[in-house]
Coordinates of C-alpha atoms in Angstrom, one line a residue:
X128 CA 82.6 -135.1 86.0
X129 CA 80.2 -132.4 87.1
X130 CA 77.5 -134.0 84.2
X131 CA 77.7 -137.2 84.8
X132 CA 77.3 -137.0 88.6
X133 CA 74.6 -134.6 88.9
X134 CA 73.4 -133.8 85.1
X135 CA 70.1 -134.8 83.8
X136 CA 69.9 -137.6 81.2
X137 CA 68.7 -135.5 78.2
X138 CA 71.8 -132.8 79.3
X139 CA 74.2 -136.4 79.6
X140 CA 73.3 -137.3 76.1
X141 CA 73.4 -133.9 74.2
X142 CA 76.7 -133.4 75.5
X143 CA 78.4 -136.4 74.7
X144 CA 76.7 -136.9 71.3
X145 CA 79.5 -134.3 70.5
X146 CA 82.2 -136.1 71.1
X147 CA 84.0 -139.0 68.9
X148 CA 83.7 -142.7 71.6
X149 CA 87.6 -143.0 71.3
X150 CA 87.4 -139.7 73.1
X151 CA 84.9 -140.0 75.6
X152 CA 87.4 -143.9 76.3
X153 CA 90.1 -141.5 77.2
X154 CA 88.8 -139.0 79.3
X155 CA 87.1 -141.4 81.5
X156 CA 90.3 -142.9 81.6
X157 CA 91.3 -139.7 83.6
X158 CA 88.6 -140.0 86.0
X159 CA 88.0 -141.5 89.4
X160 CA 86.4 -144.9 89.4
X161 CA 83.3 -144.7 90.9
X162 CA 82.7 -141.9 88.3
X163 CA 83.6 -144.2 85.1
X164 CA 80.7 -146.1 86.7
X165 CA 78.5 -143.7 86.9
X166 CA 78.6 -143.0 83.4
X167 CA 78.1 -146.1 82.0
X168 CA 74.9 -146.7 84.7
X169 CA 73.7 -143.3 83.0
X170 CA 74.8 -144.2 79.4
X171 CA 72.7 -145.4 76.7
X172 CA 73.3 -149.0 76.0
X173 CA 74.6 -148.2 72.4
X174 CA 76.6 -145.3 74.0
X175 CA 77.8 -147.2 76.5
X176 CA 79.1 -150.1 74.4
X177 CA 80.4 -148.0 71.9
X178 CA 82.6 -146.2 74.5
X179 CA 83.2 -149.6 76.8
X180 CA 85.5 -151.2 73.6
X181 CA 87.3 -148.3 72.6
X182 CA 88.8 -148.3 76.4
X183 CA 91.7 -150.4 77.4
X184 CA 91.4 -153.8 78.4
X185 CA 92.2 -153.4 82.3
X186 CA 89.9 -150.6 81.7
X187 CA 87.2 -152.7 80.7
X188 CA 88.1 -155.3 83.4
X189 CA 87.8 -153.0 86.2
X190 CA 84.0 -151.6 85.4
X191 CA 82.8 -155.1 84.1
X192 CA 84.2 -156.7 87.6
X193 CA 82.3 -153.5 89.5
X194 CA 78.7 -154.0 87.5
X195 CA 75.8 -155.7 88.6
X196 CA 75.5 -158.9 87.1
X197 CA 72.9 -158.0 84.8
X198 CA 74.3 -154.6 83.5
X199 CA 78.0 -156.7 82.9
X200 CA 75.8 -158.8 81.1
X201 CA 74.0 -156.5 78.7
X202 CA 77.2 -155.0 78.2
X203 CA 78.9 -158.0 76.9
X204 CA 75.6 -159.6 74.6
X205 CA 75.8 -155.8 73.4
X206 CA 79.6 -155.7 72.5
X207 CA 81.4 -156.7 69.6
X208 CA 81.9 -160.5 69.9
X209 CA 85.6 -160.6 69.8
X210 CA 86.3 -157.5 72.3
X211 CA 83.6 -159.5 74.5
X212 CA 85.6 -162.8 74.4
X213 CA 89.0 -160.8 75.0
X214 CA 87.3 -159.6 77.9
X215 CA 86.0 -162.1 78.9
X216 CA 88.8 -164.6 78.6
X217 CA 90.5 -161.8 81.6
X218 CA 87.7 -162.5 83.6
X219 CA 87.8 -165.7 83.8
X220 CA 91.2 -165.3 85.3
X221 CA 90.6 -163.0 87.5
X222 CA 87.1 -163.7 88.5
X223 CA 86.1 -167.1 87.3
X224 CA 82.6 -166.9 89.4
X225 CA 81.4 -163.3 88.2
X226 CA 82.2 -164.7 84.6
X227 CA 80.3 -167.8 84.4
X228 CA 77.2 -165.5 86.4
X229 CA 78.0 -163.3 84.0
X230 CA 77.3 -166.4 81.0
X231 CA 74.5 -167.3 83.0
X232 CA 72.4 -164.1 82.6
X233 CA 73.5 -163.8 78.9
X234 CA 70.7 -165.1 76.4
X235 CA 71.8 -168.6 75.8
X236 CA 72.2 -168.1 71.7
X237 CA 74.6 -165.2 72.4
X238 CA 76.2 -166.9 75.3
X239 CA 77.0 -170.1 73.2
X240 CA 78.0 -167.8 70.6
X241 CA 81.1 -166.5 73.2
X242 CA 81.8 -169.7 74.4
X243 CA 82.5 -171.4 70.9
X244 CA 85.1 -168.4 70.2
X245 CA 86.4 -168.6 74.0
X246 CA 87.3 -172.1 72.6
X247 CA 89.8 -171.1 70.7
X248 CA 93.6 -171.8 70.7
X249 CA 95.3 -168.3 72.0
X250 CA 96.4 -165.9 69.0
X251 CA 95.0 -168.1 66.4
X252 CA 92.9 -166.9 63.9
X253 CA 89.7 -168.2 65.7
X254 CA 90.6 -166.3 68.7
X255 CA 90.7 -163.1 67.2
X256 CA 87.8 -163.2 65.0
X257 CA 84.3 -162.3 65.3
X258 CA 81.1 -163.9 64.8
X259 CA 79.7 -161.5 62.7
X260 CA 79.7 -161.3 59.7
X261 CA 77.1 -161.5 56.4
X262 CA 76.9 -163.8 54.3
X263 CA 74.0 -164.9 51.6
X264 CA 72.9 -168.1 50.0
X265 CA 74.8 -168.6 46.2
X266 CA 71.1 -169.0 44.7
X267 CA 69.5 -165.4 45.1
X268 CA 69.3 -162.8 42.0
X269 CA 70.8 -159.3 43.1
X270 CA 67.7 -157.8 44.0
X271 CA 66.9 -160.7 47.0
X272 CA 70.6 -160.5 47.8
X273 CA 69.8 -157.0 48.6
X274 CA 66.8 -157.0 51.0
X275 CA 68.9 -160.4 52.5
X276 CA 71.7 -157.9 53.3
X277 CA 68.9 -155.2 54.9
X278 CA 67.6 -158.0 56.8
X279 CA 70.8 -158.7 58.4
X280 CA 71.3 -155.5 59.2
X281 CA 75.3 -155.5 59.3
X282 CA 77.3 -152.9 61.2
X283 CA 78.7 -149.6 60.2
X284 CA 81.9 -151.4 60.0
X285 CA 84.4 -153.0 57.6
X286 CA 82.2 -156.3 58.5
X287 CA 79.7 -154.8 56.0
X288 CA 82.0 -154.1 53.1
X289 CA 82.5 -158.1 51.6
X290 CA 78.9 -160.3 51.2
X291 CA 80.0 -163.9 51.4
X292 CA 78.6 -166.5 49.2
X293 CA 77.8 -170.1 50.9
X294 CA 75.9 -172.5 50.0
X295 CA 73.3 -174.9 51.6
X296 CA 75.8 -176.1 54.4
X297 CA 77.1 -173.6 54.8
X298 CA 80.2 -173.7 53.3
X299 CA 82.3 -170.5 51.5
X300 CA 81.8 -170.2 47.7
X301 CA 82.9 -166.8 47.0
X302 CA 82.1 -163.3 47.8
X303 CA 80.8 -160.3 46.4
X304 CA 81.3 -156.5 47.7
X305 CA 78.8 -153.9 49.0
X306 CA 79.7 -152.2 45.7
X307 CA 79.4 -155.0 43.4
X308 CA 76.1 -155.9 44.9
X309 CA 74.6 -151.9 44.5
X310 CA 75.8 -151.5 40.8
X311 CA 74.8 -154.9 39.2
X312 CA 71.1 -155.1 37.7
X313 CA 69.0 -156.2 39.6
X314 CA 67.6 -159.2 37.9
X315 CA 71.2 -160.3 38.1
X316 CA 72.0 -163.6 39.8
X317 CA 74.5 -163.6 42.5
X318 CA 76.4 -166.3 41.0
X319 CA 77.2 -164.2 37.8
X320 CA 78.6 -161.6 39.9
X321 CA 80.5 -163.2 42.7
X322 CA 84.0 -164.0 42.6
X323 CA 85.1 -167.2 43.5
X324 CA 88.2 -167.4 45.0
X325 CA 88.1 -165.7 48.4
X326 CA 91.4 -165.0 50.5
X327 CA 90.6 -167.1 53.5
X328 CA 91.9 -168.6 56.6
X329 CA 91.4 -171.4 58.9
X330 CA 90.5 -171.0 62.6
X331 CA 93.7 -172.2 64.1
X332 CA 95.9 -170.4 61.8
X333 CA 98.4 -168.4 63.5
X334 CA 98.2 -164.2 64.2
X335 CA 101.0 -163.7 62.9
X336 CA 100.1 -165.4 59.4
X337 CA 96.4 -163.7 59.4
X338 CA 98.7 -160.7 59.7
X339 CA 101.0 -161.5 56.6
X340 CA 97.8 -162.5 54.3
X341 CA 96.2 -158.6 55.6
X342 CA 99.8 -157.2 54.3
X343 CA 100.1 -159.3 51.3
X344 CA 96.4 -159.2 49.8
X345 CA 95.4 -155.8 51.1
X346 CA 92.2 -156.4 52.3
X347 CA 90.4 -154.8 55.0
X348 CA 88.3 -158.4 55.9
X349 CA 89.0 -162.1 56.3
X350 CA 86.8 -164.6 56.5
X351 CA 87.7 -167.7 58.8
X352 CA 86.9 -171.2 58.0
X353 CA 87.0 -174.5 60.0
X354 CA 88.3 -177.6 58.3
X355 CA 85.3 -178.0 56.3
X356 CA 85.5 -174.7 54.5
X357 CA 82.4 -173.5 56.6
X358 CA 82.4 -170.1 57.3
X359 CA 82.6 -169.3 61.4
X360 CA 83.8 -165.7 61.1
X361 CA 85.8 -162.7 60.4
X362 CA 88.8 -161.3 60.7
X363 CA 89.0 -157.2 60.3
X364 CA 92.0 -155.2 59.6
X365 CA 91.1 -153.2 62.9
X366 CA 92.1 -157.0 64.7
X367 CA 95.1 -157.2 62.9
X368 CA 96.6 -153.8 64.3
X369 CA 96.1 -155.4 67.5
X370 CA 97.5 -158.0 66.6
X371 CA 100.8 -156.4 65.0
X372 CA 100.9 -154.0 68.1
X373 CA 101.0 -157.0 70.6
X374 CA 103.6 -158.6 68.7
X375 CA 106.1 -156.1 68.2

């Protein structure tokens, strides 16, 4: 408490560089408000994000309610899209005005971005995905697939472990994995490579069935489809532990 109150940045970073995000969540959890504040006014904005969606939603509510406009804001454009909407979505019912100023100072991309997910039927699959995800035209050899990947620049995250294939409308073809992509040739074409039967869901399928296709398929990613087999997003297995937690 003593560092983040009166400590100087470089000595606020050092220390809590040390320490896993999950753990920084819970010991803030121990603190006085005004000092779970302070931290994330000192914090880095990857710090601070990192550590905002590891803590517990009414957690997360409290601080986001206390911030300035602008710092909720950047908070939210910065956070994963799904923990943002979740948040969101208990803003809106407690504080319907500091959401939509919240919306308001988001850039409008991201902001329509979180409104199309805040769309979504409650605990169906479009509700609990994210928007993020990578996905590469069917047409590239391996070696454009790669710098197409780079470009993208996923997360360190199991968003980053499937590559999905779509084509010029953007509809799901198939998918290739991180591995697949590094060990083919390079003068490979995606299309050789891919597979082409993807385990996929629809965006108003319900948790509970996203669940059962993680535990029957045992994969750690699902994409999400809308009626037209476009891809919209993904589902991680991270979700679905939520998921089965709030339904047991």
């Amino acid at each position: 408490s003593r560092l983040i109150s009166k400590g100087s940045t470089k000595q606020f970073h050092l220390f809590f560089q040390q320490y896993h995000e999950a753990d920084i969540a819970d010991a803030l959890s121990l603190l006085e408000p005004e000092l779970r504040h302070q931290f994330f006014v000192k914090a880095s904005s990857k710090e601070g994000t990192d550590v905002l969606e590891e803590m517990e939603l009414p957690e997360q509510l409290e601080l986001i309610t206390e911030f300035k406009t602008e710092l909720a804001a950047k908070y939210i454009e910065d956070m994963e899209p799904d923990v943002a909407v979740d948040l969101l979505e208990e803003l809106f019912e407690t504080d319907e005005e500091k959401a939509e100023q919240i919306l308001e100072a988001i850039p409008k991309e991201d902001a329509a971005e979180i409104k199309e997910l805040l769309s979504y039927k409650e605990d169906s699959a479009g509700a609990i995905m994210t928007s993020e995800f990578v996905s590469i035209p069917q047409d590239l050899s391996v070696k454009e697939a790669v710098s197409e990947i780079k470009k993208q620049n996923p997360p360190n995250s199991e968003i980053a472990f499937y590559i999905f294939i779509v084509d010029h409308v953007s509809r799901l073809v198939g998918y290739i994995t991180l591995r697949d992509t590094l060990m083919a040739p390079k003068d490979a074409s995606v299309k050789d490579i891919r597979n082409d039967y993807p385990i996929k869901t629809t965006v108003d399928t319900d948790q509970e069935e996203v669940a059962e296709l993680f535990r029957k398929y045992d994969v750690i990613a699902l994409p999400v489809v809308n009626h037209d087999n476009q891809l919209v997003g993904l589902i991680t297995v991270d979700d679905v532990v939520d998921v089965v937690v709030e339904e047991a």
